[in-house]
Amino acid sequence: MNINPTYTRKQYWLTALISGMLLSLILSAFYIFMHDRLYVESSYLFSIIYLFPFVWLSLTLAFFKWKFVLSEFSYKQAFLLSIITGVLGSILFSGVIFAVLTCFGIESRMEIYNNGERLKDFMSPQAISLSFLIINLMLSLFYSLIIAIFARKK
């Protein structure tokens, strides 16, 4: 009996979409918690927010391979799944951070700095969410390249 089950396009895209949404929700909750409870002028704990997507993308690909891939899984397929998840998570995370900073009145902790006008522009909700978007998009690309090397299956 030569049964070789593999994944469908629906499973592939559904995994990327759900994982991207969960990534953004977890990152947003972590950022809001860190911003509200543990904020200091220079903290190494905020660097976890840049390492968490690497762990999440790795777990997403590992779960997808374990659950759905029983045959060949190429580098391109692994890279696309990882980059789609990372891009979706980055966009949603930036949107949530922008909404939280503008709508719910969480201040940007300007009281610990000298209140210069130029610094206020850099700490505006638009600037913070845009910087998170750019940084997370670049990190998603690099993380996807690295993860896809180890995720391919022949």
Coordinates of C-alpha atoms in Angstrom, one line a residue, residues 16-125:
A16 CA 0.0 30.8 7.8
L17 CA -3.0 33.1 8.6
I18 CA -3.8 31.7 12.0
S19 CA -0.2 31.6 13.0
G20 CA 0.4 35.2 11.9
M21 CA -2.6 36.4 13.8
L22 CA -1.6 34.6 16.9
L23 CA 2.0 35.9 16.6
S24 CA 0.6 39.5 16.4
L25 CA -1.7 39.0 19.4
I26 CA 1.1 37.5 21.6
L27 CA 3.6 40.2 20.6
S28 CA 1.0 42.9 21.2
A29 CA 0.1 41.6 24.7
F30 CA 3.8 41.1 25.6
Y31 CA 4.7 44.7 24.4
I32 CA 1.7 46.2 26.3
F33 CA 2.6 44.3 29.4
M34 CA 6.3 45.3 29.2
H35 CA 5.4 48.9 28.4
D36 CA 2.9 49.2 31.3
R37 CA 4.6 47.2 34.0
L38 CA 8.3 46.8 33.5
Y39 CA 9.3 49.9 31.6
V40 CA 12.7 51.3 32.4
E41 CA 15.0 53.6 30.3
S42 CA 17.2 50.8 29.1
S43 CA 16.0 47.2 29.5
Y44 CA 17.3 44.1 27.9
L45 CA 13.8 42.5 28.3
F46 CA 12.5 44.5 25.4
S47 CA 14.9 42.6 23.1
I48 CA 12.8 39.5 23.6
I49 CA 10.2 41.1 21.4
Y50 CA 12.6 40.8 18.5
L51 CA 13.6 37.2 19.2
F52 CA 10.1 35.9 19.8
P53 CA 9.1 35.9 16.0
F54 CA 12.1 33.6 15.3
V55 CA 10.8 31.1 17.9
W56 CA 7.2 31.5 16.7
L57 CA 8.1 31.0 13.0
S58 CA 10.2 27.9 13.9
L59 CA 7.3 26.4 15.9
T60 CA 4.9 27.1 13.1
L61 CA 7.0 25.3 10.6
A62 CA 7.7 22.5 12.9
F63 CA 4.0 22.0 13.7
F64 CA 3.1 22.2 10.0
K65 CA 5.6 19.6 9.1
W66 CA 4.6 17.3 11.9
K67 CA 0.9 17.6 11.3
F68 CA 0.6 17.9 7.5
V69 CA 3.8 17.2 5.6
L70 CA 4.6 13.5 5.1
S71 CA 6.3 13.8 1.7
E72 CA 8.6 16.4 0.2
F73 CA 8.7 19.9 1.6
S74 CA 10.9 22.2 -0.4
Y75 CA 12.9 25.2 0.7
K76 CA 10.6 27.5 -1.3
Q77 CA 7.5 26.2 0.4
A78 CA 9.1 26.5 3.8
F79 CA 10.3 30.0 3.1
L80 CA 6.9 31.1 1.8
L81 CA 5.0 29.8 4.8
S82 CA 7.4 31.4 7.1
I83 CA 7.5 34.8 5.3
I84 CA 3.7 35.0 5.0
T85 CA 3.3 34.3 8.6
G86 CA 6.0 36.9 9.5
V87 CA 4.6 39.6 7.3
L88 CA 1.0 39.1 8.4
G89 CA 2.2 39.1 12.1
S90 CA 4.2 42.3 11.5
I91 CA 1.4 44.2 9.9
L92 CA -1.2 43.2 12.5
F93 CA 1.3 43.8 15.4
S94 CA 2.0 47.3 14.1
G95 CA -1.7 48.0 13.6
V96 CA -2.5 46.9 17.2
I97 CA 0.3 48.9 18.7
F98 CA -0.9 52.0 16.7
A99 CA -4.5 51.5 17.9
V100 CA -3.4 51.0 21.5
L101 CA -1.2 54.0 21.6
T102 CA -3.7 56.3 19.9
C103 CA -7.1 55.1 21.1
F104 CA -6.5 53.8 24.6
G105 CA -4.3 56.6 25.8
I106 CA -1.2 54.7 26.7
E107 CA 1.5 57.3 26.9
S108 CA 4.8 56.9 25.2
R109 CA 6.8 57.3 28.5
M110 CA 8.2 60.8 27.5
E111 CA 8.6 61.8 31.2
I112 CA 12.0 60.0 31.5
Y113 CA 13.5 62.0 28.7
N114 CA 14.0 65.7 28.2
N115 CA 10.9 66.7 26.4
G116 CA 12.3 68.0 23.1
E117 CA 10.1 68.5 20.1
R118 CA 12.2 66.3 17.9
L119 CA 12.1 63.4 20.3
K120 CA 8.3 63.8 20.6
D121 CA 8.1 63.2 16.9
F122 CA 10.1 60.1 17.1
M123 CA 8.0 58.8 20.0
S124 CA 4.6 59.4 18.4
P125 CA 2.3 56.5 17.8

